[in-house]
Amino acid sequence: MSLPQPSYQRKRDELTTYFDRTAAAAWSKLTSDAPVSGIRATVRAGRDSMRQTLLAWLADDLDGVRLLDAGCGTGALAVEAAARGASVTAVDVSPTLIELARERTPAALVERIDYRVGDMLAADLGSFDAVVAMDSMIHYNAADIVEMLAALARRTTREIAVTFAPRTPALAVMHAVGRLIPHREHRAPAIQPVGEQRLRTLIDREPDLDRWRIAAMQRISAGFYTSQAMHLVRQ
């Protein structure tokens, strides 16, 4: 299968600009212990719950496991996986977020995490036993998500845990309204709601995923945070 389509590349570039420039300070605060507004507090709580959901799908003992944290942000999940013994490659498109992740990594775990700036689908990252991509795909449509999963699956031996934005009435309205608003330089990239059945159908049709099955789905909703986790395992 070919690499992801130009729509993926365009969105990746948009996310790079947003998270590395416009939202760097806000993202740093959101992912810290600093006080935040009520809305952002619900987002923080939702992200914390989602991170624990994804980690719960992995083994408690990750000693010897090669794990890719695809879209690692400020490194919270990478740190927890490394604390369980995983050898983690943590990649993000934003140099600013990667620098924050390095600063926040406990000294005892520095040797277990290889932080990289770049594309999470880059082949030169190597191969892995497991991949986790938390809220790294919520800005992409279903076809792009499946292409991303296929690209990751080609160099993953055991499992892939990812999240996507589920097609709920509230998210659908937000997406529709967002498309009507003229583009503003500092606006966050739009979240792309995806229907679960549509995603399942495309996964079933993808040849590079024919040896994979969906083992679990879990939706997390906390105030202004809604995301759905999906666990794929190699058969």
PDB file of C-alpha atoms in Angstrom:
ATOM      1  CA  MET A   1       0.000   0.000   0.000  1.00  0.00           C
ATOM      2  CA  SER A   2       1.213   3.548  -0.738  1.00  0.00           C
ATOM      3  CA  LEU A   3       1.999   6.171   1.840  1.00  0.00           C
ATOM      4  CA  PRO A   4      -0.897   8.283   3.200  1.00  0.00           C
ATOM      5  CA  GLN A   5      -2.531  10.673   0.789  1.00  0.00           C
ATOM      6  CA  PRO A   6      -1.781  14.430   0.481  1.00  0.00           C
ATOM      7  CA  SER A   7      -4.687  15.152   2.857  1.00  0.00           C
ATOM      8  CA  TYR A   8      -2.658  13.497   5.607  1.00  0.00           C
ATOM      9  CA  GLN A   9       0.435  15.524   4.736  1.00  0.00           C
ATOM     10  CA  ARG A  10      -1.512  18.807   4.734  1.00  0.00           C
ATOM     11  CA  LYS A  11      -3.102  18.104   8.093  1.00  0.00           C
ATOM     12  CA  ARG A  12       0.239  17.031   9.576  1.00  0.00           C
ATOM     13  CA  ASP A  13       1.810  20.330   8.491  1.00  0.00           C
ATOM     14  CA  GLU A  14      -1.120  22.280   9.961  1.00  0.00           C
ATOM     15  CA  LEU A  15      -0.759  20.450  13.276  1.00  0.00           C
ATOM     16  CA  THR A  16       2.983  21.094  13.322  1.00  0.00           C
ATOM     17  CA  THR A  17       2.441  24.847  12.998  1.00  0.00           C
ATOM     18  CA  TYR A  18      -0.330  24.924  15.588  1.00  0.00           C
ATOM     19  CA  PHE A  19       1.300  22.875  18.339  1.00  0.00           C
ATOM     20  CA  ASP A  20       4.795  24.243  17.849  1.00  0.00           C
ATOM     21  CA  ARG A  21       3.823  27.912  17.742  1.00  0.00           C
ATOM     22  CA  THR A  22       0.259  28.958  18.499  1.00  0.00           C
ATOM     23  CA  ALA A  23      -0.638  26.491  21.262  1.00  0.00           C
ATOM     24  CA  ALA A  24       2.738  25.631  22.785  1.00  0.00           C
ATOM     25  CA  ALA A  25       2.256  27.644  25.995  1.00  0.00           C
ATOM     26  CA  ALA A  26      -1.353  26.541  26.494  1.00  0.00           C
ATOM     27  CA  TRP A  27      -0.445  22.892  25.881  1.00  0.00           C
ATOM     28  CA  SER A  28       2.415  23.114  28.348  1.00  0.00           C
ATOM     29  CA  LYS A  29       0.033  24.386  31.032  1.00  0.00           C
ATOM     30  CA  LEU A  30      -2.744  21.906  30.207  1.00  0.00           C
ATOM     31  CA  THR A  31      -0.394  18.943  30.568  1.00  0.00           C
ATOM     32  CA  SER A  32       1.132  20.166  33.823  1.00  0.00           C
ATOM     33  CA  ASP A  33      -0.219  20.400  37.363  1.00  0.00           C
ATOM     34  CA  ALA A  34      -0.867  24.137  37.039  1.00  0.00           C
ATOM     35  CA  PRO A  35      -4.417  25.402  37.733  1.00  0.00           C
ATOM     36  CA  VAL A  36      -6.567  25.710  34.605  1.00  0.00           C
ATOM     37  CA  SER A  37     -10.077  26.950  33.773  1.00  0.00           C
ATOM     38  CA  GLY A  38     -13.136  24.759  34.223  1.00  0.00           C
ATOM     39  CA  ILE A  39     -13.292  23.847  30.532  1.00  0.00           C
ATOM     40  CA  ARG A  40      -9.627  22.946  30.348  1.00  0.00           C
ATOM     41  CA  ALA A  41      -9.913  21.031  33.606  1.00  0.00           C
ATOM     42  CA  THR A  42     -12.445  18.694  31.984  1.00  0.00           C
ATOM     43  CA  VAL A  43     -10.101  18.238  29.018  1.00  0.00           C
ATOM     44  CA  ARG A  44      -7.231  17.435  31.374  1.00  0.00           C
ATOM     45  CA  ALA A  45      -9.375  14.938  33.294  1.00  0.00           C
ATOM     46  CA  GLY A  46     -10.537  13.311  30.071  1.00  0.00           C
ATOM     47  CA  ARG A  47      -6.993  13.000  28.759  1.00  0.00           C
ATOM     48  CA  ASP A  48      -5.808  11.497  32.047  1.00  0.00           C
ATOM     49  CA  SER A  49      -8.611   8.929  31.895  1.00  0.00           C
ATOM     50  CA  MET A  50      -7.874   8.126  28.263  1.00  0.00           C
ATOM     51  CA  ARG A  51      -4.169   7.677  28.927  1.00  0.00           C
ATOM     52  CA  GLN A  52      -4.937   5.190  31.693  1.00  0.00           C
ATOM     53  CA  THR A  53      -7.358   3.337  29.411  1.00  0.00           C
ATOM     54  CA  LEU A  54      -4.707   2.873  26.730  1.00  0.00           C
ATOM     55  CA  LEU A  55      -2.056   1.863  29.248  1.00  0.00           C
ATOM     56  CA  ALA A  56      -4.463  -0.660  30.812  1.00  0.00           C
ATOM     57  CA  TRP A  57      -4.601  -2.500  27.484  1.00  0.00           C
ATOM     58  CA  LEU A  58      -0.849  -3.050  27.637  1.00  0.00           C
ATOM     59  CA  ALA A  59       0.857  -5.585  29.891  1.00  0.00           C
ATOM     60  CA  ASP A  60       1.729  -4.472  33.413  1.00  0.00           C
ATOM     61  CA  ASP A  61       5.289  -5.663  32.822  1.00  0.00           C
ATOM     62  CA  LEU A  62       6.669  -4.139  29.625  1.00  0.00           C
ATOM     63  CA  ASP A  63      10.279  -5.196  30.152  1.00  0.00           C
ATOM     64  CA  GLY A  64      11.850  -5.765  26.732  1.00  0.00           C
ATOM     65  CA  VAL A  65       8.864  -4.371  24.818  1.00  0.00           C
ATOM     66  CA  ARG A  66       9.654  -1.899  22.032  1.00  0.00           C
ATOM     67  CA  LEU A  67       6.905   0.714  22.115  1.00  0.00           C
ATOM     68  CA  LEU A  68       6.208   3.636  19.807  1.00  0.00           C
ATOM     69  CA  ASP A  69       4.404   6.592  21.376  1.00  0.00           C
ATOM     70  CA  ALA A  70       3.083   8.120  18.160  1.00  0.00           C
ATOM     71  CA  GLY A  71       2.327  11.786  18.765  1.00  0.00           C
ATOM     72  CA  CYS A  72       3.763  11.809  22.280  1.00  0.00           C
ATOM     73  CA  GLY A  73       3.120  15.485  23.091  1.00  0.00           C
ATOM     74  CA  THR A  74       4.758  16.325  26.412  1.00  0.00           C
ATOM     75  CA  GLY A  75       5.584  12.692  27.160  1.00  0.00           C
ATOM     76  CA  ALA A  76       3.204  11.622  29.952  1.00  0.00           C
ATOM     77  CA  LEU A  77       2.317   8.272  28.377  1.00  0.00           C
ATOM     78  CA  ALA A  78       5.909   7.590  27.306  1.00  0.00           C
ATOM     79  CA  VAL A  79       7.084   8.101  30.890  1.00  0.00           C
ATOM     80  CA  GLU A  80       4.477   5.714  32.318  1.00  0.00           C
ATOM     81  CA  ALA A  81       5.296   3.042  29.728  1.00  0.00           C
ATOM     82  CA  ALA A  82       9.019   3.414  30.399  1.00  0.00           C
ATOM     83  CA  ALA A  83       8.374   3.077  34.132  1.00  0.00           C
ATOM     84  CA  ARG A  84       6.864  -0.340  33.385  1.00  0.00           C
ATOM     85  CA  GLY A  85      10.053  -1.348  31.593  1.00  0.00           C
ATOM     86  CA  ALA A  86       9.315  -0.511  27.947  1.00  0.00           C
ATOM     87  CA  SER A  87      11.946   0.761  25.558  1.00  0.00           C
ATOM     88  CA  VAL A  88      10.056   3.758  24.161  1.00  0.00           C
ATOM     89  CA  THR A  89      10.486   5.737  20.977  1.00  0.00           C
ATOM     90  CA  ALA A  90       8.419   8.895  21.478  1.00  0.00           C
ATOM     91  CA  VAL A  91       7.835  11.023  18.390  1.00  0.00           C
ATOM     92  CA  ASP A  92       5.986  14.267  17.796  1.00  0.00           C
ATOM     93  CA  VAL A  93       5.880  16.824  14.978  1.00  0.00           C
ATOM     94  CA  SER A  94       6.434  19.693  17.431  1.00  0.00           C
ATOM     95  CA  PRO A  95      10.027  20.426  18.533  1.00  0.00           C
ATOM     96  CA  THR A  96       8.639  22.572  21.362  1.00  0.00           C
ATOM     97  CA  LEU A  97       6.566  19.730  22.818  1.00  0.00           C
ATOM     98  CA  ILE A  98       9.466  17.298  22.476  1.00  0.00           C
ATOM     99  CA  GLU A  99      11.706  19.673  24.421  1.00  0.00           C
ATOM    100  CA  LEU A 100       9.062  19.893  27.148  1.00  0.00           C
ATOM    101  CA  ALA A 101       8.833  16.094  27.219  1.00  0.00           C
ATOM    102  CA  ARG A 102      12.582  15.789  27.682  1.00  0.00           C
ATOM    103  CA  GLU A 103      12.523  18.329  30.512  1.00  0.00           C
ATOM    104  CA  ARG A 104       9.720  16.473  32.317  1.00  0.00           C
ATOM    105  CA  THR A 105      11.192  12.989  32.034  1.00  0.00           C
ATOM    106  CA  PRO A 106      12.514  11.692  35.385  1.00  0.00           C
ATOM    107  CA  ALA A 107      16.276  11.170  35.357  1.00  0.00           C
ATOM    108  CA  ALA A 108      15.848   7.471  36.114  1.00  0.00           C
ATOM    109  CA  LEU A 109      13.905   6.970  32.859  1.00  0.00           C
ATOM    110  CA  VAL A 110      15.916   9.124  30.453  1.00  0.00           C
ATOM    111  CA  GLU A 111      17.773   6.134  29.003  1.00  0.00           C
ATOM    112  CA  ARG A 112      14.513   4.284  28.306  1.00  0.00           C
ATOM    113  CA  ILE A 113      12.928   6.976  26.113  1.00  0.00           C
ATOM    114  CA  ASP A 114      14.234   8.059  22.727  1.00  0.00           C
ATOM    115  CA  TYR A 115      12.497  11.343  21.901  1.00  0.00           C
ATOM    116  CA  ARG A 116      12.299  12.257  18.211  1.00  0.00           C
ATOM    117  CA  VAL A 117      10.935  15.211  16.263  1.00  0.00           C
ATOM    118  CA  GLY A 118       9.208  14.026  13.104  1.00  0.00           C
ATOM    119  CA  ASP A 119       6.427  12.076  11.440  1.00  0.00           C
ATOM    120  CA  MET A 120       5.043   9.167  13.442  1.00  0.00           C
ATOM    121  CA  LEU A 121       4.733   7.148  10.207  1.00  0.00           C
ATOM    122  CA  ALA A 122       8.398   7.554   9.235  1.00  0.00           C
ATOM    123  CA  ALA A 123       9.916   4.173   8.433  1.00  0.00           C
ATOM    124  CA  ASP A 124      13.274   5.149   9.907  1.00  0.00           C
ATOM    125  CA  LEU A 125      11.758   5.060  13.396  1.00  0.00           C
ATOM    126  CA  GLY A 126      12.116   1.287  13.159  1.00  0.00           C
ATOM    127  CA  SER A 127       9.830  -1.594  14.107  1.00  0.00           C
ATOM    128  CA  PHE A 128       7.942  -2.143  17.348  1.00  0.00           C
ATOM    129  CA  ASP A 129       6.054  -4.649  19.448  1.00  0.00           C
ATOM    130  CA  ALA A 130       3.368  -2.107  20.324  1.00  0.00           C
ATOM    131  CA  VAL A 131       2.183   1.317  19.191  1.00  0.00           C
ATOM    132  CA  VAL A 132       0.117   3.807  21.180  1.00  0.00           C
ATOM    133  CA  ALA A 133      -1.297   6.920  19.493  1.00  0.00           C
ATOM    134  CA  MET A 134      -3.351   8.971  21.934  1.00  0.00           C
ATOM    135  CA  ASP A 135      -5.393  11.715  20.259  1.00  0.00           C
ATOM    136  CA  SER A 136      -2.896  11.837  17.393  1.00  0.00           C
ATOM    137  CA  MET A 137      -5.523  10.880  14.794  1.00  0.00           C
ATOM    138  CA  ILE A 138      -8.525  12.921  15.929  1.00  0.00           C
ATOM    139  CA  HIS A 139      -7.977  15.534  13.197  1.00  0.00           C
ATOM    140  CA  TYR A 140      -8.074  12.995  10.344  1.00  0.00           C
ATOM    141  CA  ASN A 141     -10.936  11.443   8.390  1.00  0.00           C
ATOM    142  CA  ALA A 142     -11.678   7.714   8.454  1.00  0.00           C
ATOM    143  CA  ALA A 143      -9.802   6.917   5.224  1.00  0.00           C
ATOM    144  CA  ASP A 144      -6.671   8.706   6.442  1.00  0.00           C
ATOM    145  CA  ILE A 145      -6.870   6.966   9.828  1.00  0.00           C
ATOM    146  CA  VAL A 146      -6.991   3.545   8.188  1.00  0.00           C
ATOM    147  CA  GLU A 147      -4.010   4.415   5.980  1.00  0.00           C
ATOM    148  CA  MET A 148      -2.128   5.517   9.099  1.00  0.00           C
ATOM    149  CA  LEU A 149      -3.044   2.285  10.889  1.00  0.00           C
ATOM    150  CA  ALA A 150      -1.892   0.258   7.895  1.00  0.00           C
ATOM    151  CA  ALA A 151       1.441   2.075   7.798  1.00  0.00           C
ATOM    152  CA  LEU A 152       1.959   1.427  11.517  1.00  0.00           C
ATOM    153  CA  ALA A 153       0.816  -2.185  11.280  1.00  0.00           C
ATOM    154  CA  ARG A 154       3.453  -2.992   8.679  1.00  0.00           C
ATOM    155  CA  ARG A 155       6.155  -2.536  11.332  1.00  0.00           C
ATOM    156  CA  THR A 156       4.314  -3.600  14.494  1.00  0.00           C
ATOM    157  CA  THR A 157       4.279  -7.187  15.763  1.00  0.00           C
ATOM    158  CA  ARG A 158       1.698  -7.273  18.582  1.00  0.00           C
ATOM    159  CA  GLU A 159      -0.764  -4.457  19.196  1.00  0.00           C
ATOM    160  CA  ILE A 160      -1.840  -0.933  18.322  1.00  0.00           C
ATOM    161  CA  ALA A 161      -3.874   1.268  20.669  1.00  0.00           C
ATOM    162  CA  VAL A 162      -5.187   4.494  19.153  1.00  0.00           C
ATOM    163  CA  THR A 163      -7.940   7.036  19.601  1.00  0.00           C
ATOM    164  CA  PHE A 164     -10.271   8.790  17.184  1.00  0.00           C
ATOM    165  CA  ALA A 165     -13.000  11.413  17.484  1.00  0.00           C
ATOM    166  CA  PRO A 166     -16.323   9.525  17.560  1.00  0.00           C
ATOM    167  CA  ARG A 167     -19.235  10.824  15.522  1.00  0.00           C
ATOM    168  CA  THR A 168     -21.538  12.082  18.267  1.00  0.00           C
ATOM    169  CA  PRO A 169     -24.285  14.685  17.736  1.00  0.00           C
ATOM    170  CA  ALA A 170     -22.327  17.308  19.697  1.00  0.00           C
ATOM    171  CA  LEU A 171     -19.073  16.757  17.805  1.00  0.00           C
ATOM    172  CA  ALA A 172     -20.890  16.671  14.475  1.00  0.00           C
ATOM    173  CA  VAL A 173     -22.454  20.081  15.184  1.00  0.00           C
ATOM    174  CA  MET A 174     -19.121  21.536  16.297  1.00  0.00           C
ATOM    175  CA  HIS A 175     -17.442  20.269  13.126  1.00  0.00           C
ATOM    176  CA  ALA A 176     -20.199  21.642  10.881  1.00  0.00           C
ATOM    177  CA  VAL A 177     -20.120  25.071  12.539  1.00  0.00           C
ATOM    178  CA  GLY A 178     -16.330  25.157  12.362  1.00  0.00           C
ATOM    179  CA  ARG A 179     -16.415  24.654   8.603  1.00  0.00           C
ATOM    180  CA  LEU A 180     -18.666  27.708   8.227  1.00  0.00           C
ATOM    181  CA  ILE A 181     -16.328  30.024  10.135  1.00  0.00           C
ATOM    182  CA  PRO A 182     -13.704  31.762   7.973  1.00  0.00           C
ATOM    183  CA  HIS A 183     -10.194  30.511   8.573  1.00  0.00           C
ATOM    184  CA  ARG A 184      -8.331  32.297  11.350  1.00  0.00           C
ATOM    185  CA  GLU A 185      -4.593  32.044  11.766  1.00  0.00           C
ATOM    186  CA  HIS A 186      -4.689  31.050  15.434  1.00  0.00           C
ATOM    187  CA  ARG A 187      -7.669  28.706  15.350  1.00  0.00           C
ATOM    188  CA  ALA A 188      -7.031  25.129  16.474  1.00  0.00           C
ATOM    189  CA  PRO A 189      -7.125  22.501  13.711  1.00  0.00           C
ATOM    190  CA  ALA A 190     -10.619  21.044  13.447  1.00  0.00           C
ATOM    191  CA  ILE A 191     -11.417  17.694  15.017  1.00  0.00           C
ATOM    192  CA  GLN A 192     -12.826  15.260  12.443  1.00  0.00           C
ATOM    193  CA  PRO A 193     -15.711  13.136  13.791  1.00  0.00           C
ATOM    194  CA  VAL A 194     -15.554   9.552  12.527  1.00  0.00           C
ATOM    195  CA  GLY A 195     -18.334   6.961  12.568  1.00  0.00           C
ATOM    196  CA  GLU A 196     -17.318   3.759  14.346  1.00  0.00           C
ATOM    197  CA  GLN A 197     -19.036   1.485  11.831  1.00  0.00           C
ATOM    198  CA  ARG A 198     -17.442   3.342   8.914  1.00  0.00           C
ATOM    199  CA  LEU A 199     -14.033   2.887  10.511  1.00  0.00           C
ATOM    200  CA  ARG A 200     -14.643  -0.807  11.153  1.00  0.00           C
ATOM    201  CA  THR A 201     -15.704  -1.317   7.534  1.00  0.00           C
ATOM    202  CA  LEU A 202     -12.601   0.374   6.145  1.00  0.00           C
ATOM    203  CA  ILE A 203     -10.362  -1.622   8.501  1.00  0.00           C
ATOM    204  CA  ASP A 204     -11.981  -4.860   7.306  1.00  0.00           C
ATOM    205  CA  ARG A 205     -11.271  -3.872   3.691  1.00  0.00           C
ATOM    206  CA  GLU A 206      -7.631  -2.899   4.230  1.00  0.00           C
ATOM    207  CA  PRO A 207      -5.246  -5.688   3.102  1.00  0.00           C
ATOM    208  CA  ASP A 208      -2.461  -4.564   5.431  1.00  0.00           C
ATOM    209  CA  LEU A 209      -4.828  -5.058   8.376  1.00  0.00           C
ATOM    210  CA  ASP A 210      -6.208  -8.469   7.431  1.00  0.00           C
ATOM    211  CA  ARG A 211      -4.202 -10.154  10.205  1.00  0.00           C
ATOM    212  CA  TRP A 212      -5.421  -7.682  12.802  1.00  0.00           C
ATOM    213  CA  ARG A 213      -8.637  -7.653  14.831  1.00  0.00           C
ATOM    214  CA  ILE A 214     -10.322  -5.041  16.978  1.00  0.00           C
ATOM    215  CA  ALA A 215     -10.081  -6.372  20.528  1.00  0.00           C
ATOM    216  CA  ALA A 216     -11.691  -3.472  22.400  1.00  0.00           C
ATOM    217  CA  MET A 217     -13.364  -0.072  22.078  1.00  0.00           C
ATOM    218  CA  GLN A 218     -13.786   2.457  24.882  1.00  0.00           C
ATOM    219  CA  ARG A 219     -15.239   5.954  24.719  1.00  0.00           C
ATOM    220  CA  ILE A 220     -14.157   8.580  27.249  1.00  0.00           C
ATOM    221  CA  SER A 221     -16.363  11.639  27.770  1.00  0.00           C
ATOM    222  CA  ALA A 222     -15.489  14.264  30.364  1.00  0.00           C
ATOM    223  CA  GLY A 223     -17.037  17.688  29.871  1.00  0.00           C
ATOM    224  CA  PHE A 224     -15.398  19.185  26.794  1.00  0.00           C
ATOM    225  CA  TYR A 225     -13.311  16.071  26.106  1.00  0.00           C
ATOM    226  CA  THR A 226     -14.685  13.207  24.012  1.00  0.00           C
ATOM    227  CA  SER A 227     -12.498  10.590  22.386  1.00  0.00           C
ATOM    228  CA  GLN A 228     -12.791   6.897  21.570  1.00  0.00           C
ATOM    229  CA  ALA A 229     -10.036   4.355  22.104  1.00  0.00           C
ATOM    230  CA  MET A 230      -9.546   1.331  19.865  1.00  0.00           C
ATOM    231  CA  HIS A 231      -7.275  -1.630  20.565  1.00  0.00           C
ATOM    232  CA  LEU A 232      -6.089  -3.703  17.618  1.00  0.00           C
ATOM    233  CA  VAL A 233      -4.149  -6.946  18.129  1.00  0.00           C
ATOM    234  CA  ARG A 234      -2.254  -9.035  15.605  1.00  0.00           C
ATOM    235  CA  GLN A 235      -3.661 -12.530  15.117  1.00  0.00           C
TER     236      GLN A 235
END
